[in-house]
Amino acid sequence: MMTDMNIGEPQKNDETVPFITDVKNASYDETGTITADIQFEGHTTRDGSPLYQPYTAAANDPTDYGKQLYADLVSGKYGAVKSFIVTPEMLTSAKDAKHAEINGWRDSQENGRITCSYNGNTYDADKQSKNRIDDVIEAGGLPDGVKWTDADNNDISLSLSDLKALQKIMVVAMAIQGGKIHERQRKMKGEIDALTDYKAVQNYVVGWGDTGE
């Protein structure tokens, strides 16, 4: 938006901004605002040449003169305003950023909560739980009097054979969920790669979507 320059503001009913003497290089950005080089009345370089300063004008500018400048630019008072043009490099960069977001989502999901069922109880089956049950099995089972806590915070007595059976179920649950995550992230990346609209790439929502997960 326009910055404070210790310059007088135009009267409320002015149809122009009197202290702006020239505007050049006006162009829209991707948000619809207009950036331009502005010459203010009396502002010159040391050698007397006109001094232009960068400004951004918007329809919702907090100042009256900012709104008026935006209106003047849109109306063509200072010449044509260049349209916002998406370059191939910008589209590629947007897709790369979205791919990185998808990778972050994938990593988060892979480290998220997974559950499985065994003998009527629900157990956590994430990586941490899998590592824990591996250690217990390697040690020969739970110590006397120690129970395994399920996902609903119930303490369950599990024999070594129970632990081994639960371990296998955990591995299967992790593999199934991992497959779903991999397939979803691959599908999202394919959808991103197929997009040709810059805004569509930026607005693409990463997640499970309507897959029911």
Short mmCIF file of C-alpha atoms in Angstrom, two decimals:
data_model
loop_
_atom_site.label_atom_id
_atom_site.label_comp_id
_atom_site.label_asym_id
_atom_site.label_seq_id
_atom_site.Cartn_x
_atom_site.Cartn_y
_atom_site.Cartn_z
CA MET A 1 0.00 0.00 0.00
CA MET A 2 1.11 3.61 -0.20
CA THR A 3 3.65 4.58 2.44
CA ASP A 4 3.72 7.75 4.56
CA MET A 5 5.79 10.43 2.79
CA ASN A 6 5.00 13.67 4.73
CA ILE A 7 2.96 14.87 1.79
CA GLY A 8 -0.41 16.53 1.85
CA GLU A 9 -3.46 14.46 1.09
CA PRO A 10 -5.91 15.52 -1.63
CA GLN A 11 -9.29 16.92 -0.71
CA LYS A 12 -12.04 14.33 -0.37
CA ASN A 13 -13.73 15.41 -3.59
CA ASP A 14 -10.56 15.62 -5.72
CA GLU A 15 -10.69 13.54 -8.89
CA THR A 16 -6.92 13.16 -9.05
CA VAL A 17 -3.90 13.10 -6.75
CA PRO A 18 -2.40 16.61 -7.15
CA PHE A 19 1.00 15.89 -5.60
CA ILE A 20 1.76 13.06 -8.03
CA THR A 21 3.23 14.47 -11.21
CA ASP A 22 4.00 11.29 -13.13
CA VAL A 23 3.67 7.52 -12.99
CA LYS A 24 5.50 4.90 -15.05
CA ASN A 25 6.09 1.16 -15.20
CA ALA A 26 2.67 0.35 -13.76
CA SER A 27 1.82 -3.34 -13.68
CA TYR A 28 -0.63 -5.64 -11.94
CA ASP A 29 0.66 -8.28 -9.58
CA GLU A 30 -0.94 -11.64 -8.90
CA THR A 31 -3.18 -10.22 -6.14
CA GLY A 32 -4.71 -7.51 -8.35
CA THR A 33 -2.81 -4.62 -6.80
CA ILE A 34 -0.73 -2.33 -8.99
CA THR A 35 2.95 -1.58 -8.53
CA ALA A 36 4.38 1.50 -10.22
CA ASP A 37 7.16 4.07 -10.08
CA ILE A 38 5.72 7.33 -8.75
CA GLN A 39 7.11 10.86 -9.09
CA PHE A 40 5.94 13.18 -6.33
CA GLU A 41 5.82 16.90 -6.88
CA GLY A 42 9.11 18.52 -5.89
CA HIS A 43 10.96 15.24 -5.41
CA THR A 44 14.14 15.20 -7.48
CA THR A 45 17.60 13.70 -7.37
CA ARG A 46 20.65 15.80 -6.47
CA ASP A 47 21.20 16.71 -10.10
CA GLY A 48 17.61 17.85 -10.45
CA SER A 49 16.33 14.83 -12.35
CA PRO A 50 12.85 13.53 -11.48
CA LEU A 51 12.93 11.06 -8.59
CA TYR A 52 10.67 8.03 -9.00
CA GLN A 53 9.83 5.81 -6.07
CA PRO A 54 8.15 2.39 -6.07
CA TYR A 55 4.61 2.24 -4.76
CA THR A 56 1.87 -0.33 -4.51
CA ALA A 57 -1.70 0.87 -4.96
CA ALA A 58 -4.82 -1.14 -4.13
CA ALA A 59 -8.57 -0.70 -4.35
CA ASN A 60 -8.83 -1.15 -0.57
CA ASP A 61 -5.95 1.20 0.26
CA PRO A 62 -6.40 2.65 3.79
CA THR A 63 -5.88 6.22 2.50
CA ASP A 64 -8.12 8.25 0.22
CA TYR A 65 -5.21 9.24 -1.99
CA GLY A 66 -4.16 5.60 -2.30
CA LYS A 67 -7.62 4.62 -3.47
CA GLN A 68 -7.66 7.56 -5.89
CA LEU A 69 -4.27 6.63 -7.32
CA TYR A 70 -5.45 3.07 -7.86
CA ALA A 71 -8.59 4.33 -9.60
CA ASP A 72 -6.50 6.66 -11.79
CA LEU A 73 -4.19 3.81 -12.77
CA VAL A 74 -7.08 1.49 -13.60
CA SER A 75 -8.77 4.20 -15.67
CA GLY A 76 -5.63 4.65 -17.76
CA LYS A 77 -4.88 8.20 -16.59
CA TYR A 78 -1.17 7.41 -16.54
CA GLY A 79 -1.21 5.01 -19.47
CA ALA A 80 -1.86 1.32 -19.78
CA VAL A 81 -1.18 -0.94 -16.81
CA LYS A 82 0.68 -4.09 -17.77
CA SER A 83 -1.20 -7.30 -17.11
CA PHE A 84 0.14 -9.85 -14.68
CA ILE A 85 1.84 -12.52 -16.77
CA VAL A 86 2.69 -15.95 -15.44
CA THR A 87 6.00 -17.13 -16.85
CA PRO A 88 6.86 -20.81 -17.32
CA GLU A 89 9.43 -20.38 -14.57
CA MET A 90 6.78 -19.12 -12.15
CA LEU A 91 4.51 -22.06 -12.92
CA THR A 92 7.39 -24.50 -12.42
CA SER A 93 8.32 -22.84 -9.13
CA ALA A 94 4.72 -23.02 -7.90
CA LYS A 95 4.57 -26.72 -8.76
CA ASP A 96 7.88 -27.37 -7.01
CA ALA A 97 6.56 -25.63 -3.90
CA LYS A 98 3.40 -27.72 -3.97
CA HIS A 99 5.43 -30.93 -4.42
CA ALA A 100 7.43 -29.97 -1.33
CA GLU A 101 4.17 -29.41 0.57
CA ILE A 102 2.98 -32.86 -0.50
CA ASN A 103 6.26 -34.40 0.67
CA GLY A 104 5.77 -32.75 4.06
CA TRP A 105 2.23 -34.11 4.23
CA ARG A 106 3.49 -37.59 3.33
CA ASP A 107 6.15 -37.52 6.05
CA SER A 108 3.63 -36.32 8.61
CA GLN A 109 1.19 -39.07 7.68
CA GLU A 110 3.87 -41.75 7.81
CA ASN A 111 4.67 -40.68 11.36
CA GLY A 112 1.03 -40.30 12.33
CA ARG A 113 -1.21 -42.57 14.35
CA ILE A 114 -2.09 -46.03 13.03
CA THR A 115 -4.16 -48.61 14.88
CA CYS A 116 -4.87 -52.31 14.51
CA SER A 117 -7.10 -54.86 16.20
CA TYR A 118 -6.17 -58.06 18.05
CA ASN A 119 -8.46 -60.26 20.15
CA GLY A 120 -11.13 -57.57 20.40
CA ASN A 121 -8.81 -54.76 21.45
CA THR A 122 -7.43 -51.83 19.47
CA TYR A 123 -3.68 -51.19 19.60
CA ASP A 124 -1.45 -48.40 18.36
CA ALA A 125 0.51 -49.60 15.33
CA ASP A 126 2.74 -46.64 14.55
CA LYS A 127 6.52 -46.77 14.24
CA GLN A 128 7.09 -46.08 17.92
CA SER A 129 4.73 -48.86 18.99
CA LYS A 130 6.33 -51.25 16.52
CA ASN A 131 9.81 -50.49 17.88
CA ARG A 132 8.57 -50.99 21.43
CA ILE A 133 7.00 -54.39 20.77
CA ASP A 134 10.14 -55.47 18.87
CA ASP A 135 12.23 -54.72 21.96
CA VAL A 136 9.85 -56.59 24.27
CA ILE A 137 9.81 -59.66 22.03
CA GLU A 138 13.59 -59.62 21.75
CA ALA A 139 13.74 -59.55 25.56
CA GLY A 140 11.56 -62.65 25.74
CA GLY A 141 8.24 -61.03 26.56
CA LEU A 142 6.79 -58.71 29.17
CA PRO A 143 8.21 -58.95 32.70
CA ASP A 144 6.01 -60.65 35.30
CA GLY A 145 3.14 -58.39 36.32
CA VAL A 146 3.65 -55.95 33.44
CA LYS A 147 0.83 -55.48 30.95
CA TRP A 148 0.57 -53.96 27.47
CA THR A 149 -1.58 -50.83 27.18
CA ASP A 150 -3.93 -50.71 24.22
CA ALA A 151 -5.02 -47.63 22.24
CA ASP A 152 -7.97 -47.09 24.61
CA ASN A 153 -5.66 -47.03 27.63
CA ASN A 154 -6.68 -50.49 28.82
CA ASP A 155 -3.98 -52.66 30.37
CA ILE A 156 -3.92 -56.06 28.64
CA SER A 157 -2.04 -59.19 29.66
CA LEU A 158 -0.19 -60.49 26.60
CA SER A 159 1.91 -63.63 26.39
CA LEU A 160 4.98 -63.84 24.17
CA SER A 161 2.91 -65.58 21.50
CA ASP A 162 0.31 -62.80 21.77
CA LEU A 163 3.01 -60.19 21.34
CA LYS A 164 4.38 -61.93 18.26
CA ALA A 165 0.91 -62.18 16.75
CA LEU A 166 0.26 -58.50 17.50
CA GLN A 167 3.63 -57.61 16.00
CA LYS A 168 2.67 -59.24 12.70
CA ILE A 169 -0.68 -57.45 12.68
CA MET A 170 1.11 -54.15 13.33
CA VAL A 171 3.42 -54.73 10.37
CA VAL A 172 0.46 -55.42 8.09
CA ALA A 173 -1.41 -52.32 9.33
CA MET A 174 1.66 -50.14 8.75
CA ALA A 175 2.16 -51.58 5.28
CA ILE A 176 -1.47 -50.99 4.31
CA GLN A 177 -1.46 -47.41 5.58
CA GLY A 178 1.94 -46.77 4.01
CA GLY A 179 0.60 -47.95 0.68
CA LYS A 180 -2.39 -45.63 0.94
CA ILE A 181 -0.14 -42.69 1.78
CA HIS A 182 2.22 -43.43 -1.09
CA GLU A 183 -0.62 -43.79 -3.58
CA ARG A 184 -2.29 -40.57 -2.42
CA GLN A 185 0.89 -38.48 -2.58
CA ARG A 186 1.67 -39.86 -6.04
CA LYS A 187 -1.86 -39.04 -7.23
CA MET A 188 -1.63 -35.49 -5.87
CA LYS A 189 1.70 -34.90 -7.57
CA GLY A 190 0.26 -36.16 -10.84
CA GLU A 191 -2.69 -33.79 -10.51
CA ILE A 192 -0.34 -30.88 -9.82
CA ASP A 193 1.84 -31.72 -12.80
CA ALA A 194 -1.22 -31.75 -15.07
CA LEU A 195 -2.34 -28.25 -14.05
CA THR A 196 -1.56 -25.35 -16.36
CA ASP A 197 -3.22 -22.58 -14.34
CA TYR A 198 -0.92 -20.78 -11.89
CA LYS A 199 -3.67 -20.00 -9.38
CA ALA A 200 -5.01 -23.54 -9.56
CA VAL A 201 -1.59 -24.83 -8.55
CA GLN A 202 -1.33 -22.37 -5.66
CA ASN A 203 -4.86 -23.12 -4.45
CA TYR A 204 -4.53 -26.91 -4.65
CA VAL A 205 -5.40 -28.36 -1.25
CA VAL A 206 -3.00 -31.05 -0.06
CA GLY A 207 -4.54 -33.88 1.96
CA TRP A 208 -6.74 -36.93 1.74
CA GLY A 209 -9.45 -34.97 -0.07
CA ASP A 210 -12.65 -36.98 -0.49
CA THR A 211 -10.90 -40.35 -0.19
CA GLY A 212 -12.53 -40.95 3.17
CA GLU A 213 -9.30 -41.20 5.14
#
